[in-house]
Amino acid sequence: MQSKKMSIFLGFFPDNESKDEIVTVTESVKEIFKDFGIDVRWSNPKTYHCTLLFVGNKVSPILLVIYKLYLKKFTFKKFTVKFNSVKLGISRKYRELIYLDLLEGGEQMREIYLQLKHLLKNKTDVHFIPHLTLGRVNKDLTQQESINIAKDLVNVSKRTNVNKISFEVQSIDLVKSEDGVYTVQMSITGS
C-alpha cells in the first residue's frame, strides 16, 4: 500500500478574481516551456496559495491540537498582496521553481512568518522568500535554457500585466495537504 503524501502549512489563498488572473498568466507561461519542450509539474489552480510557514510532513494529532491552541492567540492586520513578475529559480536549492514574486505585501509576510515561527517554536531554518508557486520544472535546465526562459518570462510578465494582480489577505489558514487535497484545519481572520 502506497503511503499518503501529507504536509501541514500556514498560508493564505488568493481571492477567485486573482486566481483567474493567475491562471491566465500561467497559460502564457506554459507556452514558453512547451516551445522549449520542457516538462513542468504545474500547480493546481484550485490550490494556489502563499505559504507563510511550513509546519511539517508528519504532524501528530496531539501536536496539531497544541498548534491550534497557540494560534487562537495569534492576530494580524489585513494586508494587500500585489505580484511583480513571473520568475524561475527562487534559490540554488529550488532552481526548478516557477513562481510569482511580490511587489507589495512581502514585508508583512516576513513579519508574520517570524511571529508564527516564534509562536509555534518552529526550529526549521529556512530562508523565507514570499512567493506563489506556479509549477516546477522536471529536469535540470542548462544555463542557456535558464537565460532564454528568464528573458521570455520578463516579456510574459509585462504582456499579461502580472503587476496588476492584487488582493487583500483577510485570513491565514492552517492547511493540511494530503495527496494534493487541501483541508483547512483552522482560519485566523485579520483585523
Short mmCIF file of N, CA and C in Angstrom, two decimals:
data_model
loop_
_atom_site.label_atom_id
_atom_site.label_comp_id
_atom_site.label_asym_id
_atom_site.label_seq_id
_atom_site.Cartn_x
_atom_site.Cartn_y
_atom_site.Cartn_z
N MET A 1 0.84 -1.18 0.00
CA MET A 1 0.00 0.00 0.00
C MET A 1 0.88 1.25 0.00
N GLN A 2 0.60 2.16 -0.91
CA GLN A 2 1.40 3.39 -1.04
C GLN A 2 1.01 4.37 0.06
N SER A 3 2.04 4.96 0.70
CA SER A 3 1.76 5.91 1.78
C SER A 3 1.29 7.24 1.19
N LYS A 4 0.44 7.91 1.96
CA LYS A 4 -0.08 9.20 1.52
C LYS A 4 0.98 10.27 1.70
N LYS A 5 1.01 11.21 0.76
CA LYS A 5 1.92 12.34 0.86
C LYS A 5 1.18 13.45 1.59
N MET A 6 1.68 13.81 2.78
CA MET A 6 0.99 14.77 3.61
C MET A 6 1.91 15.90 4.05
N SER A 7 1.34 17.07 4.23
CA SER A 7 2.07 18.18 4.84
C SER A 7 1.08 19.14 5.48
N ILE A 8 1.59 19.93 6.42
CA ILE A 8 0.78 20.94 7.09
C ILE A 8 1.52 22.27 6.96
N PHE A 9 0.77 23.32 6.61
CA PHE A 9 1.38 24.63 6.48
C PHE A 9 0.40 25.72 6.88
N LEU A 10 0.93 26.89 7.16
CA LEU A 10 0.13 28.09 7.40
C LEU A 10 0.32 28.99 6.18
N GLY A 11 -0.77 29.47 5.65
CA GLY A 11 -0.67 30.32 4.47
C GLY A 11 -2.01 30.95 4.15
N PHE A 12 -2.11 31.50 2.94
CA PHE A 12 -3.37 32.12 2.52
C PHE A 12 -3.56 31.91 1.03
N PHE A 13 -4.82 32.03 0.63
CA PHE A 13 -5.22 31.79 -0.76
C PHE A 13 -5.65 33.09 -1.40
N PRO A 14 -5.33 33.28 -2.70
CA PRO A 14 -5.83 34.47 -3.39
C PRO A 14 -7.34 34.38 -3.57
N ASP A 15 -8.00 35.52 -3.73
CA ASP A 15 -9.44 35.50 -3.99
C ASP A 15 -9.68 34.95 -5.40
N ASN A 16 -10.93 34.65 -5.73
CA ASN A 16 -11.25 33.99 -7.01
C ASN A 16 -10.87 34.83 -8.22
N GLU A 17 -11.07 36.14 -8.15
CA GLU A 17 -10.71 37.01 -9.28
C GLU A 17 -9.21 36.95 -9.54
N SER A 18 -8.42 37.05 -8.47
CA SER A 18 -6.95 36.99 -8.61
C SER A 18 -6.53 35.62 -9.11
N LYS A 19 -7.18 34.58 -8.61
CA LYS A 19 -6.87 33.22 -9.04
C LYS A 19 -7.08 33.08 -10.55
N ASP A 20 -8.19 33.64 -11.06
CA ASP A 20 -8.46 33.59 -12.50
C ASP A 20 -7.38 34.35 -13.28
N GLU A 21 -6.94 35.48 -12.75
CA GLU A 21 -5.88 36.26 -13.42
C GLU A 21 -4.56 35.49 -13.41
N ILE A 22 -4.28 34.77 -12.32
CA ILE A 22 -3.06 33.97 -12.23
C ILE A 22 -3.12 32.82 -13.24
N VAL A 23 -4.29 32.22 -13.41
CA VAL A 23 -4.48 31.14 -14.40
C VAL A 23 -4.15 31.67 -15.80
N THR A 24 -4.62 32.88 -16.11
CA THR A 24 -4.35 33.48 -17.43
C THR A 24 -2.85 33.66 -17.64
N VAL A 25 -2.15 34.14 -16.61
CA VAL A 25 -0.69 34.31 -16.69
C VAL A 25 -0.03 32.94 -16.90
N THR A 26 -0.47 31.96 -16.12
CA THR A 26 0.12 30.62 -16.20
C THR A 26 -0.03 30.02 -17.59
N GLU A 27 -1.16 30.25 -18.24
CA GLU A 27 -1.37 29.73 -19.60
C GLU A 27 -0.29 30.27 -20.56
N SER A 28 0.05 31.55 -20.42
CA SER A 28 1.11 32.14 -21.25
C SER A 28 2.47 31.56 -20.90
N VAL A 29 2.70 31.32 -19.60
CA VAL A 29 3.97 30.75 -19.15
C VAL A 29 4.11 29.31 -19.67
N LYS A 30 3.01 28.58 -19.67
CA LYS A 30 3.03 27.19 -20.16
C LYS A 30 3.52 27.13 -21.60
N GLU A 31 3.11 28.12 -22.41
CA GLU A 31 3.52 28.17 -23.82
C GLU A 31 5.04 28.25 -23.96
N ILE A 32 5.67 29.02 -23.09
CA ILE A 32 7.14 29.16 -23.13
C ILE A 32 7.79 27.79 -22.95
N PHE A 33 7.39 27.08 -21.92
CA PHE A 33 8.00 25.78 -21.61
C PHE A 33 7.66 24.74 -22.68
N LYS A 34 6.45 24.85 -23.23
CA LYS A 34 6.05 23.94 -24.31
C LYS A 34 6.93 24.17 -25.54
N ASP A 35 7.18 25.45 -25.86
CA ASP A 35 8.04 25.80 -27.01
C ASP A 35 9.45 25.25 -26.84
N PHE A 36 9.95 25.22 -25.60
CA PHE A 36 11.29 24.68 -25.33
C PHE A 36 11.28 23.16 -25.16
N GLY A 37 10.08 22.56 -25.15
CA GLY A 37 9.97 21.11 -24.96
C GLY A 37 10.35 20.68 -23.55
N ILE A 38 10.08 21.54 -22.58
CA ILE A 38 10.45 21.26 -21.18
C ILE A 38 9.19 20.89 -20.40
N ASP A 39 9.23 19.72 -19.77
CA ASP A 39 8.10 19.23 -19.00
C ASP A 39 8.06 19.90 -17.63
N VAL A 40 6.87 20.31 -17.21
CA VAL A 40 6.68 21.01 -15.94
C VAL A 40 5.52 20.39 -15.18
N ARG A 41 5.67 20.26 -13.86
CA ARG A 41 4.56 19.86 -12.99
C ARG A 41 3.88 21.16 -12.54
N TRP A 42 2.74 21.47 -13.13
CA TRP A 42 2.05 22.72 -12.83
C TRP A 42 1.20 22.58 -11.59
N SER A 43 1.15 23.62 -10.79
CA SER A 43 0.30 23.65 -9.59
C SER A 43 -1.16 23.66 -10.01
N ASN A 44 -2.00 23.05 -9.21
CA ASN A 44 -3.43 23.06 -9.45
C ASN A 44 -3.97 24.44 -9.08
N PRO A 45 -4.63 25.13 -10.02
CA PRO A 45 -5.15 26.47 -9.72
C PRO A 45 -6.06 26.51 -8.49
N LYS A 46 -6.75 25.41 -8.20
CA LYS A 46 -7.63 25.38 -7.02
C LYS A 46 -6.82 25.49 -5.72
N THR A 47 -5.53 25.15 -5.79
CA THR A 47 -4.70 25.17 -4.57
C THR A 47 -3.64 26.26 -4.59
N TYR A 48 -3.76 27.24 -5.51
CA TYR A 48 -2.81 28.36 -5.49
C TYR A 48 -2.84 28.99 -4.10
N HIS A 49 -1.66 29.18 -3.53
CA HIS A 49 -1.57 29.77 -2.20
C HIS A 49 -0.17 30.34 -1.98
N CYS A 50 -0.05 31.14 -0.95
CA CYS A 50 1.25 31.62 -0.48
C CYS A 50 1.49 31.00 0.88
N THR A 51 2.58 30.28 1.03
CA THR A 51 2.92 29.66 2.31
C THR A 51 3.62 30.68 3.19
N LEU A 52 3.16 30.75 4.43
CA LEU A 52 3.83 31.61 5.42
C LEU A 52 4.78 30.79 6.26
N LEU A 53 4.35 29.58 6.66
CA LEU A 53 5.20 28.73 7.48
C LEU A 53 4.88 27.28 7.20
N PHE A 54 5.90 26.51 6.80
CA PHE A 54 5.75 25.07 6.63
C PHE A 54 5.86 24.46 8.02
N VAL A 55 4.82 23.76 8.45
CA VAL A 55 4.79 23.19 9.79
C VAL A 55 5.46 21.82 9.82
N GLY A 56 5.20 20.98 8.81
CA GLY A 56 5.84 19.68 8.76
C GLY A 56 5.11 18.69 7.88
N ASN A 57 5.79 17.57 7.60
CA ASN A 57 5.19 16.49 6.81
C ASN A 57 4.37 15.55 7.69
N LYS A 58 4.90 15.24 8.84
CA LYS A 58 4.22 14.34 9.78
C LYS A 58 3.94 15.13 11.05
N VAL A 59 2.68 15.47 11.29
CA VAL A 59 2.30 16.18 12.49
C VAL A 59 1.27 15.33 13.22
N SER A 60 1.59 14.96 14.45
CA SER A 60 0.67 14.11 15.22
C SER A 60 -0.62 14.88 15.53
N PRO A 61 -1.73 14.18 15.68
CA PRO A 61 -3.00 14.84 16.01
C PRO A 61 -2.90 15.67 17.31
N ILE A 62 -2.13 15.19 18.27
CA ILE A 62 -1.97 15.92 19.54
C ILE A 62 -1.23 17.23 19.30
N LEU A 63 -0.15 17.18 18.51
CA LEU A 63 0.61 18.39 18.20
C LEU A 63 -0.25 19.38 17.41
N LEU A 64 -1.10 18.87 16.53
CA LEU A 64 -1.99 19.72 15.76
C LEU A 64 -2.95 20.48 16.68
N VAL A 65 -3.47 19.80 17.70
CA VAL A 65 -4.35 20.44 18.68
C VAL A 65 -3.58 21.53 19.44
N ILE A 66 -2.34 21.24 19.80
CA ILE A 66 -1.50 22.22 20.51
C ILE A 66 -1.26 23.45 19.63
N TYR A 67 -0.94 23.21 18.36
CA TYR A 67 -0.73 24.33 17.44
C TYR A 67 -1.99 25.19 17.34
N LYS A 68 -3.16 24.56 17.26
CA LYS A 68 -4.42 25.30 17.17
C LYS A 68 -4.63 26.17 18.41
N LEU A 69 -4.28 25.64 19.58
CA LEU A 69 -4.40 26.42 20.81
C LEU A 69 -3.49 27.65 20.78
N TYR A 70 -2.25 27.46 20.34
CA TYR A 70 -1.31 28.59 20.21
C TYR A 70 -1.86 29.62 19.21
N LEU A 71 -2.37 29.12 18.09
CA LEU A 71 -2.82 30.01 17.01
C LEU A 71 -4.06 30.82 17.39
N LYS A 72 -4.84 30.34 18.35
CA LYS A 72 -6.02 31.10 18.80
C LYS A 72 -5.61 32.46 19.35
N LYS A 73 -4.38 32.56 19.83
CA LYS A 73 -3.88 33.81 20.41
C LYS A 73 -3.29 34.74 19.33
N PHE A 74 -3.09 34.21 18.12
CA PHE A 74 -2.40 34.97 17.08
C PHE A 74 -3.34 35.97 16.40
N THR A 75 -2.84 37.19 16.20
CA THR A 75 -3.59 38.22 15.47
C THR A 75 -2.69 38.84 14.41
N PHE A 76 -3.30 39.35 13.37
CA PHE A 76 -2.55 40.08 12.34
C PHE A 76 -3.47 41.11 11.70
N LYS A 77 -2.86 42.12 11.11
CA LYS A 77 -3.62 43.13 10.38
C LYS A 77 -3.74 42.69 8.92
N LYS A 78 -4.94 42.86 8.37
CA LYS A 78 -5.14 42.55 6.95
C LYS A 78 -4.14 43.36 6.13
N PHE A 79 -3.69 42.78 5.02
CA PHE A 79 -2.74 43.48 4.17
C PHE A 79 -2.96 43.09 2.72
N THR A 80 -2.41 43.88 1.83
CA THR A 80 -2.57 43.65 0.39
C THR A 80 -1.34 42.98 -0.19
N VAL A 81 -1.58 41.98 -1.03
CA VAL A 81 -0.51 41.33 -1.79
C VAL A 81 -0.66 41.78 -3.24
N LYS A 82 0.44 42.22 -3.80
CA LYS A 82 0.47 42.60 -5.23
C LYS A 82 1.67 41.89 -5.84
N PHE A 83 1.43 41.19 -6.93
CA PHE A 83 2.51 40.45 -7.57
C PHE A 83 3.34 41.36 -8.46
N ASN A 84 4.56 40.92 -8.73
CA ASN A 84 5.50 41.71 -9.51
C ASN A 84 5.74 41.10 -10.89
N SER A 85 6.23 39.84 -10.91
CA SER A 85 6.56 39.21 -12.18
C SER A 85 6.67 37.70 -12.01
N VAL A 86 6.77 37.00 -13.14
CA VAL A 86 6.99 35.55 -13.13
C VAL A 86 8.49 35.32 -13.15
N LYS A 87 8.96 34.43 -12.28
CA LYS A 87 10.39 34.15 -12.18
C LYS A 87 10.64 32.64 -12.22
N LEU A 88 11.89 32.31 -12.44
CA LEU A 88 12.35 30.92 -12.44
C LEU A 88 13.51 30.80 -11.48
N GLY A 89 13.45 29.81 -10.57
CA GLY A 89 14.57 29.55 -9.67
C GLY A 89 14.65 30.48 -8.50
N ILE A 90 13.92 30.18 -7.46
CA ILE A 90 13.86 31.05 -6.28
C ILE A 90 15.16 31.03 -5.48
N SER A 91 15.90 29.92 -5.57
CA SER A 91 17.19 29.80 -4.87
C SER A 91 17.98 28.67 -5.53
N ARG A 92 19.22 28.51 -5.11
CA ARG A 92 20.02 27.41 -5.67
C ARG A 92 19.38 26.05 -5.39
N LYS A 93 18.77 25.95 -4.21
CA LYS A 93 18.13 24.69 -3.82
C LYS A 93 16.86 24.45 -4.64
N TYR A 94 16.18 25.51 -5.05
CA TYR A 94 14.92 25.40 -5.79
C TYR A 94 15.02 26.09 -7.15
N ARG A 95 16.00 25.66 -7.94
CA ARG A 95 16.20 26.24 -9.28
C ARG A 95 15.06 25.91 -10.23
N GLU A 96 14.30 24.84 -9.91
CA GLU A 96 13.25 24.37 -10.81
C GLU A 96 11.93 25.11 -10.60
N LEU A 97 11.84 25.95 -9.59
CA LEU A 97 10.59 26.60 -9.21
C LEU A 97 10.21 27.72 -10.17
N ILE A 98 8.96 27.70 -10.65
CA ILE A 98 8.39 28.78 -11.45
C ILE A 98 7.40 29.47 -10.52
N TYR A 99 7.56 30.77 -10.31
CA TYR A 99 6.75 31.42 -9.28
C TYR A 99 6.48 32.89 -9.60
N LEU A 100 5.53 33.45 -8.84
CA LEU A 100 5.25 34.89 -8.88
C LEU A 100 5.91 35.51 -7.67
N ASP A 101 6.75 36.53 -7.89
CA ASP A 101 7.32 37.25 -6.75
C ASP A 101 6.41 38.43 -6.42
N LEU A 102 6.68 39.09 -5.31
CA LEU A 102 5.78 40.13 -4.82
C LEU A 102 6.33 41.54 -4.99
N LEU A 103 5.43 42.45 -5.31
CA LEU A 103 5.73 43.87 -5.39
C LEU A 103 5.32 44.52 -4.06
N GLU A 104 4.19 44.05 -3.49
CA GLU A 104 3.70 44.55 -2.21
C GLU A 104 3.27 43.37 -1.34
N GLY A 105 3.42 43.53 -0.03
CA GLY A 105 2.97 42.51 0.90
C GLY A 105 4.08 41.60 1.42
N GLY A 106 5.23 41.65 0.79
CA GLY A 106 6.35 40.79 1.19
C GLY A 106 6.85 41.07 2.60
N GLU A 107 6.92 42.35 2.97
CA GLU A 107 7.39 42.71 4.32
C GLU A 107 6.43 42.20 5.38
N GLN A 108 5.12 42.37 5.13
CA GLN A 108 4.13 41.87 6.08
C GLN A 108 4.22 40.35 6.20
N MET A 109 4.44 39.68 5.07
CA MET A 109 4.57 38.23 5.09
C MET A 109 5.78 37.80 5.91
N ARG A 110 6.91 38.49 5.74
CA ARG A 110 8.12 38.16 6.51
C ARG A 110 7.88 38.34 8.01
N GLU A 111 7.21 39.44 8.35
CA GLU A 111 6.90 39.73 9.75
C GLU A 111 6.02 38.62 10.35
N ILE A 112 4.98 38.25 9.63
CA ILE A 112 4.06 37.21 10.10
C ILE A 112 4.79 35.87 10.19
N TYR A 113 5.64 35.58 9.20
CA TYR A 113 6.43 34.34 9.22
C TYR A 113 7.25 34.25 10.52
N LEU A 114 7.94 35.34 10.86
CA LEU A 114 8.76 35.34 12.08
C LEU A 114 7.92 35.19 13.34
N GLN A 115 6.77 35.85 13.37
CA GLN A 115 5.87 35.73 14.52
C GLN A 115 5.34 34.30 14.67
N LEU A 116 4.92 33.69 13.56
CA LEU A 116 4.40 32.32 13.59
C LEU A 116 5.49 31.32 13.97
N LYS A 117 6.68 31.53 13.43
CA LYS A 117 7.82 30.66 13.73
C LYS A 117 8.11 30.67 15.23
N HIS A 118 8.07 31.86 15.82
CA HIS A 118 8.31 32.01 17.26
C HIS A 118 7.15 31.40 18.07
N LEU A 119 5.92 31.70 17.68
CA LEU A 119 4.74 31.22 18.40
C LEU A 119 4.68 29.69 18.45
N LEU A 120 4.98 29.05 17.31
CA LEU A 120 4.89 27.58 17.23
C LEU A 120 6.22 26.90 17.56
N LYS A 121 7.20 27.71 17.97
CA LYS A 121 8.53 27.19 18.32
C LYS A 121 9.09 26.32 17.19
N ASN A 122 8.92 26.82 15.97
CA ASN A 122 9.36 26.11 14.77
C ASN A 122 10.86 26.32 14.59
N LYS A 123 11.62 25.24 14.59
CA LYS A 123 13.09 25.31 14.54
C LYS A 123 13.67 25.23 13.13
N THR A 124 12.83 24.98 12.13
CA THR A 124 13.36 24.85 10.78
C THR A 124 14.01 26.16 10.35
N ASP A 125 15.19 26.06 9.81
CA ASP A 125 15.93 27.23 9.37
C ASP A 125 15.76 27.37 7.86
N VAL A 126 14.84 28.24 7.48
CA VAL A 126 14.52 28.42 6.07
C VAL A 126 14.72 29.89 5.72
N HIS A 127 15.32 30.12 4.57
CA HIS A 127 15.42 31.49 4.06
C HIS A 127 14.07 31.79 3.42
N PHE A 128 13.23 32.55 4.11
CA PHE A 128 11.86 32.79 3.69
C PHE A 128 11.81 33.81 2.55
N ILE A 129 11.24 33.41 1.43
CA ILE A 129 11.06 34.30 0.28
C ILE A 129 9.58 34.28 -0.11
N PRO A 130 8.86 35.39 0.13
CA PRO A 130 7.44 35.43 -0.22
C PRO A 130 7.22 35.20 -1.71
N HIS A 131 6.32 34.26 -2.05
CA HIS A 131 6.04 33.94 -3.45
C HIS A 131 4.78 33.10 -3.56
N LEU A 132 4.33 32.89 -4.80
CA LEU A 132 3.26 31.95 -5.11
C LEU A 132 3.78 31.03 -6.20
N THR A 133 3.77 29.73 -5.93
CA THR A 133 4.32 28.75 -6.86
C THR A 133 3.34 28.46 -7.99
N LEU A 134 3.84 28.53 -9.24
CA LEU A 134 3.05 28.18 -10.41
C LEU A 134 3.34 26.75 -10.86
N GLY A 135 4.60 26.31 -10.69
CA GLY A 135 4.97 24.96 -11.12
C GLY A 135 6.43 24.67 -10.84
N ARG A 136 6.82 23.44 -11.21
CA ARG A 136 8.21 23.01 -11.03
C ARG A 136 8.67 22.30 -12.30
N VAL A 137 9.85 22.69 -12.76
CA VAL A 137 10.45 22.08 -13.95
C VAL A 137 10.92 20.67 -13.58
N ASN A 138 10.69 19.71 -14.48
CA ASN A 138 11.01 18.30 -14.21
C ASN A 138 12.44 17.90 -14.53
N LYS A 139 13.29 18.83 -14.93
CA LYS A 139 14.68 18.46 -15.26
C LYS A 139 15.61 19.60 -14.87
N ASP A 140 16.89 19.29 -14.83
CA ASP A 140 17.89 20.34 -14.61
C ASP A 140 18.04 21.11 -15.92
N LEU A 141 17.83 22.40 -15.86
CA LEU A 141 17.96 23.23 -17.06
C LEU A 141 19.42 23.59 -17.28
N THR A 142 19.79 23.72 -18.56
CA THR A 142 21.13 24.21 -18.86
C THR A 142 21.14 25.71 -18.56
N GLN A 143 22.34 26.26 -18.46
CA GLN A 143 22.45 27.69 -18.20
C GLN A 143 21.79 28.48 -19.32
N GLN A 144 21.98 28.04 -20.57
CA GLN A 144 21.39 28.74 -21.72
C GLN A 144 19.86 28.67 -21.68
N GLU A 145 19.31 27.49 -21.33
CA GLU A 145 17.86 27.36 -21.22
C GLU A 145 17.32 28.32 -20.16
N SER A 146 18.00 28.37 -19.02
CA SER A 146 17.57 29.26 -17.93
C SER A 146 17.58 30.72 -18.37
N ILE A 147 18.62 31.13 -19.07
CA ILE A 147 18.74 32.52 -19.55
C ILE A 147 17.62 32.84 -20.54
N ASN A 148 17.38 31.93 -21.50
CA ASN A 148 16.34 32.15 -22.51
C ASN A 148 14.95 32.21 -21.87
N ILE A 149 14.69 31.29 -20.94
CA ILE A 149 13.38 31.26 -20.27
C ILE A 149 13.19 32.53 -19.44
N ALA A 150 14.23 32.94 -18.71
CA ALA A 150 14.13 34.15 -17.89
C ALA A 150 13.75 35.37 -18.74
N LYS A 151 14.36 35.49 -19.93
CA LYS A 151 14.03 36.60 -20.84
C LYS A 151 12.56 36.53 -21.26
N ASP A 152 12.10 35.33 -21.62
CA ASP A 152 10.71 35.16 -22.04
C ASP A 152 9.74 35.45 -20.90
N LEU A 153 10.12 35.08 -19.67
CA LEU A 153 9.25 35.32 -18.52
C LEU A 153 9.08 36.82 -18.24
N VAL A 154 10.15 37.60 -18.49
CA VAL A 154 10.06 39.05 -18.34
C VAL A 154 9.01 39.59 -19.31
N ASN A 155 9.06 39.12 -20.56
CA ASN A 155 8.10 39.57 -21.58
C ASN A 155 6.68 39.17 -21.23
N VAL A 156 6.48 37.94 -20.77
CA VAL A 156 5.15 37.46 -20.39
C VAL A 156 4.62 38.28 -19.22
N SER A 157 5.50 38.58 -18.26
CA SER A 157 5.09 39.37 -17.08
C SER A 157 4.55 40.73 -17.51
N LYS A 158 5.22 41.36 -18.47
CA LYS A 158 4.79 42.67 -18.95
C LYS A 158 3.50 42.55 -19.76
N ARG A 159 3.47 41.58 -20.67
CA ARG A 159 2.33 41.41 -21.58
C ARG A 159 1.04 41.06 -20.82
N THR A 160 1.16 40.27 -19.75
CA THR A 160 -0.03 39.82 -19.00
C THR A 160 -0.33 40.70 -17.79
N ASN A 161 0.44 41.78 -17.62
CA ASN A 161 0.22 42.72 -16.51
C ASN A 161 0.17 42.03 -15.15
N VAL A 162 1.16 41.19 -14.88
CA VAL A 162 1.24 40.49 -13.59
C VAL A 162 1.17 41.50 -12.44
N ASN A 163 1.81 42.66 -12.63
CA ASN A 163 1.87 43.66 -11.55
C ASN A 163 0.53 44.34 -11.27
N LYS A 164 -0.50 43.96 -11.99
CA LYS A 164 -1.85 44.49 -11.71
C LYS A 164 -2.66 43.50 -10.86
N ILE A 165 -2.13 42.30 -10.64
CA ILE A 165 -2.84 41.30 -9.83
C ILE A 165 -2.60 41.58 -8.36
N SER A 166 -3.69 41.86 -7.64
CA SER A 166 -3.56 42.10 -6.20
C SER A 166 -4.84 41.67 -5.48
N PHE A 167 -4.69 41.40 -4.19
CA PHE A 167 -5.84 41.03 -3.37
C PHE A 167 -5.51 41.29 -1.90
N GLU A 168 -6.54 41.39 -1.09
CA GLU A 168 -6.35 41.62 0.34
C GLU A 168 -6.31 40.27 1.06
N VAL A 169 -5.33 40.11 1.93
CA VAL A 169 -5.22 38.91 2.75
C VAL A 169 -6.09 39.15 3.99
N GLN A 170 -7.22 38.45 4.04
CA GLN A 170 -8.18 38.64 5.12
C GLN A 170 -8.08 37.55 6.18
N SER A 171 -7.54 36.39 5.77
CA SER A 171 -7.38 35.32 6.76
C SER A 171 -6.14 34.48 6.43
N ILE A 172 -5.61 33.90 7.49
CA ILE A 172 -4.48 32.97 7.37
C ILE A 172 -5.02 31.60 7.80
N ASP A 173 -4.71 30.58 7.00
CA ASP A 173 -5.26 29.26 7.25
C ASP A 173 -4.18 28.26 7.65
N LEU A 174 -4.54 27.37 8.57
CA LEU A 174 -3.74 26.20 8.88
C LEU A 174 -4.28 25.12 7.96
N VAL A 175 -3.44 24.64 7.03
CA VAL A 175 -3.90 23.76 5.97
C VAL A 175 -3.20 22.41 6.04
N LYS A 176 -4.00 21.37 5.87
CA LYS A 176 -3.46 20.02 5.76
C LYS A 176 -3.57 19.62 4.29
N SER A 177 -2.45 19.26 3.71
CA SER A 177 -2.41 18.81 2.32
C SER A 177 -2.16 17.31 2.32
N GLU A 178 -3.11 16.57 1.76
CA GLU A 178 -2.97 15.12 1.70
C GLU A 178 -3.18 14.67 0.26
N ASP A 179 -2.12 14.19 -0.36
CA ASP A 179 -2.16 13.78 -1.76
C ASP A 179 -2.76 14.86 -2.66
N GLY A 180 -2.40 16.12 -2.39
CA GLY A 180 -2.85 17.24 -3.22
C GLY A 180 -4.23 17.77 -2.87
N VAL A 181 -4.89 17.18 -1.88
CA VAL A 181 -6.20 17.67 -1.44
C VAL A 181 -5.98 18.53 -0.20
N TYR A 182 -6.44 19.78 -0.26
CA TYR A 182 -6.23 20.72 0.83
C TYR A 182 -7.46 20.78 1.73
N THR A 183 -7.22 20.70 3.03
CA THR A 183 -8.28 20.83 4.03
C THR A 183 -7.86 21.90 5.02
N VAL A 184 -8.69 22.92 5.16
CA VAL A 184 -8.39 23.99 6.11
C VAL A 184 -8.76 23.47 7.50
N GLN A 185 -7.75 23.44 8.38
CA GLN A 185 -7.93 22.95 9.75
C GLN A 185 -8.40 24.06 10.68
N MET A 186 -8.03 25.30 10.32
CA MET A 186 -8.34 26.45 11.16
C MET A 186 -8.07 27.72 10.36
N SER A 187 -8.90 28.76 10.58
CA SER A 187 -8.69 30.06 9.93
C SER A 187 -8.53 31.14 11.00
N ILE A 188 -7.60 32.03 10.74
CA ILE A 188 -7.38 33.18 11.61
C ILE A 188 -7.74 34.42 10.79
N THR A 189 -8.75 35.15 11.23
CA THR A 189 -9.21 36.32 10.49
C THR A 189 -8.43 37.55 10.94
N GLY A 190 -7.99 38.33 9.97
CA GLY A 190 -7.24 39.55 10.26
C GLY A 190 -8.14 40.68 10.74
N SER A 191 -7.52 41.68 11.34
CA SER A 191 -8.30 42.83 11.83
C SER A 191 -8.11 44.04 10.93
#
